[in-house]
CSV table of C-alpha atoms in Angstrom, one decimal:
chain,number,residue,atom,x,y,z
A,1,MET,CA,21.5,-75.8,-186.2
A,2,SER,CA,19.6,-73.6,-188.6
A,3,ALA,CA,19.1,-74.6,-192.2
A,4,LEU,CA,21.0,-72.7,-194.9
A,5,PRO,CA,18.8,-70.2,-196.7
A,6,ARG,CA,17.4,-71.4,-200.0
A,7,ARG,CA,18.6,-69.8,-203.2
A,8,THR,CA,17.6,-70.4,-206.8
A,9,ALA,CA,20.1,-68.9,-209.3
A,10,ILE,CA,18.4,-66.4,-211.6
A,11,PRO,CA,20.7,-65.6,-214.5
A,12,PHE,CA,20.0,-62.2,-216.1
A,13,ALA,CA,20.3,-62.2,-219.9
A,14,ARG,CA,22.7,-59.8,-221.6
A,15,SER,CA,20.7,-56.9,-223.0
A,16,GLU,CA,21.7,-53.7,-224.7
A,17,ARG,CA,21.1,-50.6,-222.5
A,18,SER,CA,17.7,-48.8,-223.0
A,19,THR,CA,16.5,-51.0,-225.8
A,20,VAL,CA,12.7,-51.0,-225.6
A,21,GLY,CA,9.9,-53.5,-226.3
A,22,LEU,CA,6.1,-53.1,-226.0
A,23,GLU,CA,3.2,-55.5,-225.3
A,24,TRP,CA,-0.4,-54.4,-225.8
A,25,GLU,CA,-3.4,-56.5,-224.9
A,26,LEU,CA,-6.4,-56.0,-227.2
A,27,ALA,CA,-10.0,-57.0,-226.7
A,28,LEU,CA,-12.0,-58.5,-229.5
A,29,VAL,CA,-15.5,-56.9,-229.6
A,30,ASP,CA,-18.5,-57.4,-231.8
A,31,ALA,CA,-18.9,-54.6,-234.3
A,32,ASP,CA,-22.7,-54.6,-233.8
A,33,SER,CA,-23.3,-55.2,-230.1
A,34,GLY,CA,-20.0,-54.0,-228.7
A,35,ASP,CA,-19.9,-57.1,-226.5
A,36,LEU,CA,-16.8,-59.3,-226.4
A,37,ARG,CA,-16.3,-62.1,-229.0
A,38,GLN,CA,-14.6,-65.4,-228.1
A,39,VAL,CA,-12.7,-65.6,-231.4
A,40,ALA,CA,-9.1,-65.3,-230.4
A,41,GLN,CA,-8.3,-68.9,-231.6
A,42,THR,CA,-9.9,-68.2,-235.0
A,43,VAL,CA,-7.8,-65.0,-235.3
A,44,LEU,CA,-4.6,-66.7,-234.2
A,45,ASP,CA,-5.1,-69.6,-236.6
A,46,ALA,CA,-5.6,-67.1,-239.5
A,47,VAL,CA,-2.3,-65.3,-238.9
A,48,ARG,CA,-0.3,-68.4,-238.1
A,49,PRO,CA,2.9,-68.7,-240.2
A,50,GLU,CA,3.0,-71.3,-243.0
A,51,ASP,CA,5.4,-73.4,-240.9
A,52,GLY,CA,2.7,-73.9,-238.3
A,53,GLY,CA,4.5,-72.1,-235.5
A,54,THR,CA,3.2,-69.2,-233.5
A,55,HIS,CA,3.1,-65.7,-234.9
A,56,PRO,CA,6.2,-63.7,-233.7
A,57,SER,CA,4.2,-60.6,-232.9
A,58,ILE,CA,0.6,-61.7,-232.3
A,59,LYS,CA,0.1,-63.8,-229.2
A,60,GLN,CA,-2.6,-65.7,-227.3
A,61,GLU,CA,-3.7,-64.6,-223.8
A,62,LEU,CA,-5.7,-65.9,-220.9
A,63,LEU,CA,-9.1,-65.3,-222.4
A,64,LEU,CA,-10.5,-66.2,-225.8
A,65,ASN,CA,-11.7,-62.5,-226.2
A,66,THR,CA,-8.1,-61.3,-226.2
A,67,VAL,CA,-5.0,-61.1,-228.3
A,68,GLU,CA,-1.7,-59.4,-227.6
A,69,VAL,CA,0.5,-57.6,-230.0
A,70,VAL,CA,4.2,-57.3,-229.2
A,71,SER,CA,7.0,-55.3,-230.7
A,72,GLY,CA,10.5,-56.5,-231.4
A,73,VAL,CA,13.6,-55.3,-229.5
A,74,CYS,CA,13.8,-51.7,-230.6
A,75,ARG,CA,16.1,-48.7,-230.1
A,76,THR,CA,13.3,-46.2,-230.0
A,77,VAL,CA,9.7,-46.1,-228.8
A,78,GLY,CA,8.6,-44.9,-232.3
A,79,GLU,CA,10.2,-47.9,-233.9
A,80,ALA,CA,8.3,-50.2,-231.4
A,81,GLY,CA,5.1,-48.4,-232.2
A,82,ARG,CA,5.6,-49.0,-235.9
A,83,ASP,CA,6.0,-52.7,-235.1
A,84,LEU,CA,2.7,-52.7,-233.3
A,85,GLU,CA,0.9,-50.9,-236.1
A,86,ARG,CA,2.1,-53.5,-238.6
A,87,SER,CA,0.7,-56.3,-236.4
A,88,ILE,CA,-2.6,-54.4,-235.9
A,89,GLU,CA,-2.9,-54.0,-239.7
A,90,GLU,CA,-2.4,-57.7,-240.1
A,91,LEU,CA,-5.0,-58.4,-237.4
A,92,ARG,CA,-7.6,-56.2,-239.1
A,93,ALA,CA,-7.3,-58.1,-242.3
A,94,VAL,CA,-8.7,-61.0,-240.3
A,95,THR,CA,-11.1,-59.3,-237.9
A,96,ASP,CA,-12.8,-56.9,-240.2
A,97,PRO,CA,-14.5,-59.7,-242.3
A,98,LEU,CA,-15.6,-61.3,-239.0
A,99,ARG,CA,-17.2,-58.0,-238.0
A,100,VAL,CA,-14.9,-57.9,-235.0
A,101,GLU,CA,-13.3,-54.6,-233.8
A,102,LEU,CA,-10.1,-54.2,-231.7
A,103,MET,CA,-10.4,-52.3,-228.5
A,104,SER,CA,-8.2,-51.6,-225.5
A,105,ALA,CA,-9.0,-50.2,-222.0
A,106,GLY,CA,-8.3,-51.5,-218.5
A,107,THR,CA,-11.7,-53.2,-218.5
A,108,HIS,CA,-14.6,-53.7,-220.9
A,109,PRO,CA,-17.4,-51.3,-219.8
A,110,PHE,CA,-20.2,-53.8,-219.6
A,111,ALA,CA,-19.1,-57.4,-220.5
A,112,ARG,CA,-19.8,-60.1,-217.9
A,113,TRP,CA,-16.8,-62.0,-216.6
A,114,ALA,CA,-18.8,-65.2,-216.0
A,115,GLN,CA,-19.5,-65.5,-219.8
A,116,GLN,CA,-15.8,-65.4,-220.8
A,117,LYS,CA,-14.0,-68.5,-222.0
A,118,VAL,CA,-10.4,-69.4,-220.9
A,119,THR,CA,-7.8,-70.3,-223.5
A,120,ASP,CA,-7.3,-74.1,-223.3
A,121,LYS,CA,-3.6,-74.1,-222.2
A,122,GLN,CA,-2.1,-75.9,-219.2
A,123,ARG,CA,-0.7,-72.7,-217.8
A,124,TYR,CA,-4.0,-70.9,-217.9
A,125,ASN,CA,-6.0,-73.9,-216.7
A,126,THR,CA,-3.7,-74.2,-213.7
A,127,LEU,CA,-4.1,-70.5,-212.9
A,128,ILE,CA,-7.9,-70.7,-212.9
A,129,ASP,CA,-8.0,-73.9,-211.0
A,130,ARG,CA,-5.9,-72.4,-208.2
A,131,THR,CA,-7.4,-68.9,-208.1
A,132,GLN,CA,-11.0,-69.8,-208.8
A,133,TRP,CA,-13.4,-66.8,-208.4
A,134,TRP,CA,-10.7,-64.2,-208.5
A,135,GLY,CA,-8.9,-65.8,-211.4
A,136,ARG,CA,-12.2,-66.0,-213.5
A,137,GLN,CA,-12.7,-62.3,-212.7
A,138,MET,CA,-9.5,-61.3,-214.6
A,139,LEU,CA,-11.4,-59.6,-217.5
A,140,ILE,CA,-8.7,-56.9,-217.7
A,141,TYR,CA,-6.3,-55.5,-220.2
A,142,GLY,CA,-2.9,-53.9,-219.8
A,143,VAL,CA,0.3,-52.6,-221.4
A,144,HIS,CA,3.8,-53.8,-220.6
A,145,VAL,CA,6.9,-51.9,-221.4
A,146,HIS,CA,10.3,-53.7,-221.3
A,147,VAL,CA,13.5,-51.6,-221.1
A,148,GLY,CA,16.9,-53.2,-221.5
A,149,ILE,CA,19.3,-52.9,-218.5
A,150,GLU,CA,23.0,-53.7,-219.3
A,151,ASP,CA,24.0,-54.6,-215.7
A,152,ARG,CA,22.1,-56.9,-213.3
A,153,ALA,CA,23.3,-54.8,-210.4
A,154,LYS,CA,21.2,-51.9,-211.6
A,155,VAL,CA,17.9,-53.8,-211.9
A,156,LEU,CA,16.6,-53.7,-208.4
A,157,PRO,CA,17.8,-50.1,-207.5
A,158,ILE,CA,16.0,-48.9,-210.7
A,159,GLN,CA,12.9,-51.0,-209.8
A,160,ARG,CA,12.8,-49.3,-206.4
A,161,ALA,CA,13.2,-45.9,-207.9
A,162,MET,CA,10.4,-46.5,-210.4
A,163,LEU,CA,8.0,-47.0,-207.5
A,164,THR,CA,8.3,-43.3,-206.8
A,165,THR,CA,6.7,-42.6,-210.2
A,166,PHE,CA,4.1,-45.5,-210.0
A,167,ALA,CA,1.2,-43.1,-209.4
A,168,HIS,CA,2.2,-40.9,-212.3
A,169,LEU,CA,1.9,-43.8,-214.8
A,170,GLN,CA,-1.2,-45.3,-213.2
A,171,SER,CA,-3.1,-42.0,-213.1
A,172,LEU,CA,-2.1,-41.1,-216.7
A,173,SER,CA,-3.1,-44.5,-218.1
A,174,ALA,CA,-6.2,-45.1,-216.0
A,175,SER,CA,-9.0,-46.4,-218.3
A,176,SER,CA,-11.1,-48.8,-216.3
A,177,PRO,CA,-13.9,-46.8,-214.5
A,178,PHE,CA,-16.6,-49.3,-215.4
A,179,TRP,CA,-17.0,-52.9,-214.4
A,180,GLY,CA,-19.9,-55.2,-215.3
A,181,GLY,CA,-22.0,-52.3,-216.5
A,182,LYS,CA,-21.5,-50.2,-213.4
A,183,ASP,CA,-19.4,-47.1,-212.6
A,184,THR,CA,-17.0,-48.3,-209.9
A,185,GLY,CA,-16.0,-44.8,-208.7
A,186,TYR,CA,-12.4,-45.7,-209.5
A,187,ALA,CA,-10.3,-44.4,-212.3
A,188,SER,CA,-8.5,-47.8,-212.5
A,189,ASN,CA,-10.6,-50.6,-211.3
A,190,ARG,CA,-8.1,-53.0,-213.1
A,191,ALA,CA,-5.3,-52.0,-210.8
A,192,LEU,CA,-7.1,-53.3,-207.7
A,193,MET,CA,-8.6,-56.3,-209.5
A,194,PHE,CA,-5.3,-57.6,-210.7
A,195,GLN,CA,-3.6,-57.5,-207.3
A,196,GLN,CA,-6.0,-60.1,-206.0
A,197,LEU,CA,-4.0,-62.8,-207.8
A,198,PRO,CA,-1.2,-64.5,-205.8
A,199,THR,CA,2.2,-62.9,-206.4
A,200,ALA,CA,0.5,-59.9,-208.2
A,201,GLY,CA,0.5,-56.3,-207.0
A,202,LEU,CA,3.4,-54.2,-205.9
A,203,PRO,CA,6.9,-55.8,-205.9
A,204,PHE,CA,8.9,-56.4,-202.7
A,205,GLN,CA,11.7,-53.9,-202.4
A,206,PHE,CA,14.7,-56.2,-202.2
A,207,GLY,CA,18.1,-54.7,-201.7
A,208,THR,CA,20.1,-57.4,-203.5
A,209,TRP,CA,19.7,-59.9,-206.3
A,210,GLU,CA,20.5,-62.6,-203.8
A,211,GLU,CA,17.4,-61.7,-201.8
A,212,LEU,CA,15.3,-62.0,-204.9
A,213,GLU,CA,16.8,-65.4,-205.6
A,214,GLY,CA,15.9,-66.4,-202.0
A,215,TYR,CA,12.3,-65.3,-202.5
A,216,VAL,CA,12.0,-67.2,-205.8
A,217,ALA,CA,13.5,-70.3,-204.1
A,218,ASP,CA,10.9,-70.1,-201.3
A,219,MET,CA,8.1,-69.6,-203.8
A,220,LEU,CA,9.2,-72.6,-205.8
A,221,HIS,CA,9.8,-74.7,-202.8
A,222,THR,CA,6.3,-74.1,-201.4
A,223,GLY,CA,4.6,-74.5,-204.7
A,224,VAL,CA,3.4,-70.9,-205.0
A,225,ILE,CA,4.9,-70.7,-208.5
A,226,ASP,CA,6.4,-73.2,-211.0
A,227,ALA,CA,8.4,-70.6,-213.0
A,228,PHE,CA,9.7,-67.1,-212.5
A,229,ASP,CA,7.1,-65.5,-214.9
A,230,GLU,CA,4.3,-66.5,-212.5
A,231,ILE,CA,5.5,-63.6,-210.4
A,232,ARG,CA,3.0,-61.1,-211.7
A,233,TRP,CA,4.2,-57.9,-210.0
A,234,ASP,CA,3.3,-54.5,-211.4
A,235,LEU,CA,7.0,-53.9,-211.9
A,236,ARG,CA,9.4,-56.9,-212.3
A,237,PRO,CA,12.7,-58.0,-213.7
A,238,ALA,CA,12.4,-60.1,-216.8
A,239,PRO,CA,15.6,-62.1,-216.5
A,240,GLN,CA,15.1,-64.1,-219.8
A,241,PHE,CA,15.1,-60.8,-221.7
A,242,GLY,CA,17.6,-58.7,-219.6
A,243,THR,CA,14.9,-56.1,-219.0
A,244,LEU,CA,12.9,-54.3,-216.4
A,245,GLU,CA,9.2,-54.9,-217.2
A,246,THR,CA,6.7,-52.2,-216.2
A,247,ARG,CA,3.2,-53.6,-216.0
A,248,ILE,CA,1.6,-50.6,-214.3
A,249,CYS,CA,-0.5,-49.1,-217.1
A,250,ASP,CA,-4.1,-50.0,-217.9
A,251,GLY,CA,-4.9,-51.0,-221.4
A,252,VAL,CA,-4.4,-47.9,-223.6
A,253,THR,CA,-7.1,-47.0,-226.1
A,254,ASN,CA,-4.9,-45.7,-228.9
A,255,ILE,CA,-1.4,-45.8,-230.2
A,256,SER,CA,-0.6,-42.1,-229.6
A,257,GLU,CA,-1.2,-42.4,-225.9
A,258,LEU,CA,0.5,-45.8,-225.7
A,259,LEU,CA,3.7,-44.3,-227.2
A,260,ALA,CA,3.5,-41.3,-224.8
A,261,LEU,CA,3.3,-43.6,-221.7
A,262,ALA,CA,6.0,-45.9,-223.2
A,263,ALA,CA,8.3,-42.9,-223.7
A,264,LEU,CA,7.8,-41.8,-220.1
A,265,THR,CA,8.7,-45.2,-218.9
A,266,HIS,CA,11.7,-45.5,-221.2
A,267,CYS,CA,13.0,-42.1,-220.1
A,268,LEU,CA,12.5,-42.9,-216.4
A,269,VAL,CA,14.5,-46.1,-216.6
A,270,GLU,CA,17.3,-44.4,-218.6
A,271,HIS,CA,17.3,-41.4,-216.2
A,272,PHE,CA,17.7,-43.7,-213.1
A,273,SER,CA,20.4,-45.7,-214.9
A,274,THR,CA,22.3,-42.5,-215.6
A,275,MET,CA,22.0,-41.5,-211.9
A,276,LEU,CA,23.6,-44.8,-210.9
A,277,ASP,CA,26.4,-44.2,-213.4
A,278,GLU,CA,27.1,-40.8,-211.8
A,279,GLY,CA,27.1,-42.2,-208.3
A,280,ARG,CA,24.0,-40.4,-207.2
A,281,GLU,CA,21.4,-41.8,-204.8
A,282,LEU,CA,18.2,-42.9,-206.4
A,283,PRO,CA,14.9,-41.8,-205.0
A,284,SER,CA,12.9,-44.3,-203.0
A,285,ILE,CA,9.6,-44.5,-201.1
A,286,PRO,CA,8.6,-46.7,-198.2
A,287,PRO,CA,6.3,-49.7,-199.0
A,288,TRP,CA,3.5,-48.2,-197.0
A,289,PHE,CA,3.6,-44.9,-199.1
A,290,ALA,CA,3.9,-46.9,-202.4
A,291,GLN,CA,0.8,-48.9,-201.4
A,292,GLU,CA,-1.1,-45.7,-200.6
A,293,ASN,CA,-0.1,-44.1,-203.8
A,294,LYS,CA,-1.3,-47.1,-205.8
A,295,TRP,CA,-4.7,-46.8,-204.1
A,296,ARG,CA,-4.9,-43.1,-204.5
A,297,SER,CA,-4.1,-43.1,-208.2
A,298,ALA,CA,-6.5,-46.0,-208.8
A,299,ARG,CA,-9.3,-44.2,-207.0
A,300,TYR,CA,-8.8,-40.6,-208.1
A,301,GLY,CA,-6.7,-40.8,-211.2
A,302,MET,CA,-5.6,-37.4,-212.4
A,303,ASP,CA,-7.1,-35.8,-209.3
A,304,ALA,CA,-4.9,-37.9,-206.9
A,305,ILE,CA,-2.8,-36.1,-204.3
A,306,ILE,CA,0.3,-38.4,-204.3
A,307,ILE,CA,3.1,-38.9,-201.9
A,308,LEU,CA,6.3,-37.9,-203.5
A,309,ASP,CA,9.1,-39.1,-201.3
A,310,ARG,CA,10.1,-40.9,-198.1
A,311,GLU,CA,9.5,-37.6,-196.1
A,312,GLY,CA,5.8,-37.8,-197.0
A,313,ASN,CA,5.7,-34.6,-199.1
A,314,GLU,CA,2.5,-34.5,-201.3
A,315,GLU,CA,1.5,-32.9,-204.6
A,316,LEU,CA,-1.3,-33.1,-207.2
A,317,VAL,CA,-0.3,-35.8,-209.6
A,318,THR,CA,-0.7,-33.6,-212.7
A,319,ASP,CA,1.7,-31.0,-211.2
A,320,ALA,CA,4.2,-33.7,-210.4
A,321,VAL,CA,4.0,-35.0,-214.0
A,322,GLY,CA,4.6,-31.5,-215.3
A,323,ARG,CA,7.8,-31.1,-213.3
A,324,LEU,CA,8.9,-34.6,-214.2
A,325,LEU,CA,8.5,-34.0,-218.0
A,326,VAL,CA,10.8,-30.9,-217.8
A,327,GLU,CA,13.4,-33.0,-215.9
A,328,LEU,CA,13.2,-35.8,-218.5
A,329,GLU,CA,13.5,-33.7,-221.7
A,330,PRO,CA,17.3,-34.1,-222.1
A,331,VAL,CA,16.9,-37.9,-221.6
A,332,ALA,CA,14.1,-38.0,-224.2
A,333,ALA,CA,16.4,-36.1,-226.7
A,334,ARG,CA,19.1,-38.8,-226.2
A,335,LEU,CA,16.5,-41.6,-226.6
A,336,GLY,CA,14.9,-40.0,-229.7
A,337,CYS,CA,11.4,-39.8,-228.1
A,338,LEU,CA,10.9,-36.0,-227.5
A,339,ASP,CA,7.7,-36.0,-229.6
A,340,GLU,CA,6.3,-39.1,-227.9
A,341,LEU,CA,7.1,-37.8,-224.4
A,342,ASP,CA,5.3,-34.5,-225.3
A,343,GLY,CA,2.2,-36.6,-225.8
A,344,VAL,CA,2.0,-37.0,-222.0
A,345,ARG,CA,1.2,-33.3,-221.8
A,346,THR,CA,-1.7,-33.9,-224.2
A,347,ILE,CA,-3.1,-36.5,-221.7
A,348,VAL,CA,-2.8,-34.0,-218.9
A,349,ARG,CA,-4.5,-31.3,-221.0
A,350,ARG,CA,-7.3,-33.3,-222.5
A,351,GLY,CA,-7.8,-35.9,-219.7
A,352,ALA,CA,-7.1,-39.6,-219.3
A,353,SER,CA,-9.3,-42.3,-220.8
A,354,TYR,CA,-11.4,-42.9,-217.7
A,355,GLN,CA,-12.4,-39.2,-217.8
A,356,ARG,CA,-13.3,-39.4,-221.5
A,357,GLN,CA,-15.3,-42.6,-221.0
A,358,ARG,CA,-17.3,-41.0,-218.2
A,359,ALA,CA,-18.0,-38.0,-220.4
A,360,VAL,CA,-19.3,-40.2,-223.2
A,361,ALA,CA,-21.5,-42.0,-220.7
A,362,ARG,CA,-22.9,-38.8,-219.4
A,363,ARG,CA,-23.7,-37.5,-222.9
A,364,ASN,CA,-25.5,-40.7,-223.8
A,365,GLY,CA,-27.7,-41.0,-220.7
A,366,GLY,CA,-25.4,-43.6,-219.1
A,367,GLU,CA,-25.4,-46.0,-222.1
A,368,LEU,CA,-22.2,-47.9,-222.0
A,369,ASP,CA,-22.5,-49.3,-225.5
A,370,ALA,CA,-21.7,-45.7,-226.5
A,371,VAL,CA,-18.5,-45.9,-224.4
A,372,VAL,CA,-17.5,-49.0,-226.3
A,373,ARG,CA,-18.1,-47.3,-229.6
A,374,SER,CA,-15.9,-44.4,-228.4
A,375,LEU,CA,-13.1,-46.8,-227.4
A,376,VAL,CA,-13.3,-48.6,-230.8
A,377,ALA,CA,-13.2,-45.3,-232.6
A,378,GLU,CA,-10.1,-44.2,-230.6
A,379,MET,CA,-8.3,-47.4,-231.5
A,380,ARG,CA,-9.2,-46.8,-235.2
A,381,ALA,CA,-8.1,-43.2,-235.1
A,382,GLY,CA,-4.9,-43.9,-233.2
A,383,ARG,CA,-5.4,-40.9,-230.9
A,384,PRO,CA,-7.8,-39.7,-228.2
A,385,LEU,CA,-11.2,-38.3,-229.5
């Protein structure tokens, strides 16, 4: 007699439809050398509230060279961006006197992973103990976008549909061409680094919430994870918040581009949610095409020829983005992010961060400290330079 399948109940929190929240991982770099500084704890202690608790919007991360700024639950991308800017202003009041600059990109161009210190926290120590060499290699930075979904039944269909636009988001945000002082030949080296962790990478395309609960039960039973948030997919439900969390994008170098990519994500989730309301079939793509698209966009970035649909039709990613932006304009008008969404066209026109970084390196004889200076300058300016 076969055993009953395992199930772990995963309640999905009530969330207002298409609310949005942003998380932005920031590197702490030395103002003089451009190398990473292990001062996250000093910074976090300085911004700690008087009651001794943790800061509501400035968080610790895996490595002591990193802090994360998070927005509140917002109605618009612009509102979330203003939250982040307030946190960054608070951070700079601490980091400027330390001669520390804030920087974001998928990777630091020349820092050495072996020299980085891990935050002393049980969760992070367990991760490094289990994953060893690959875990210590996680010298990477990303952006996460949460979008509220009002009905749990919509979450997995929207997640599957979002995989059809995975390559769009990864190509536009690609900002990690360099690793350990070398040009990797990839637009997003971070994308392929991160998927080496257990439970990271592309999500499984489950058809029902019960299948997801069965998967989680199996992962808990076999000790792969101790909690749901140890599932580190590029795109995952966040049941405790009632959101779909998109973790595709490399670290974004400036607030303008971050809001453009967030607006694109926000609009896509709302667009697919509306399609469900209207009884229309959502787009989907087989796992083998999704996997190939991830590799192509990581390798070629804005020059990637991506697979569009289950039939295997292909198109240059920038052309696909152009068509998508026209389709999403009415959604952006409803969500109040037309200006931010239009920023995606600026990325297409002026180039993604990986392209700008390589151009700076070429102009400076391959010197990657010049690339760091350019990343720091974009963070200060709040726009691509």
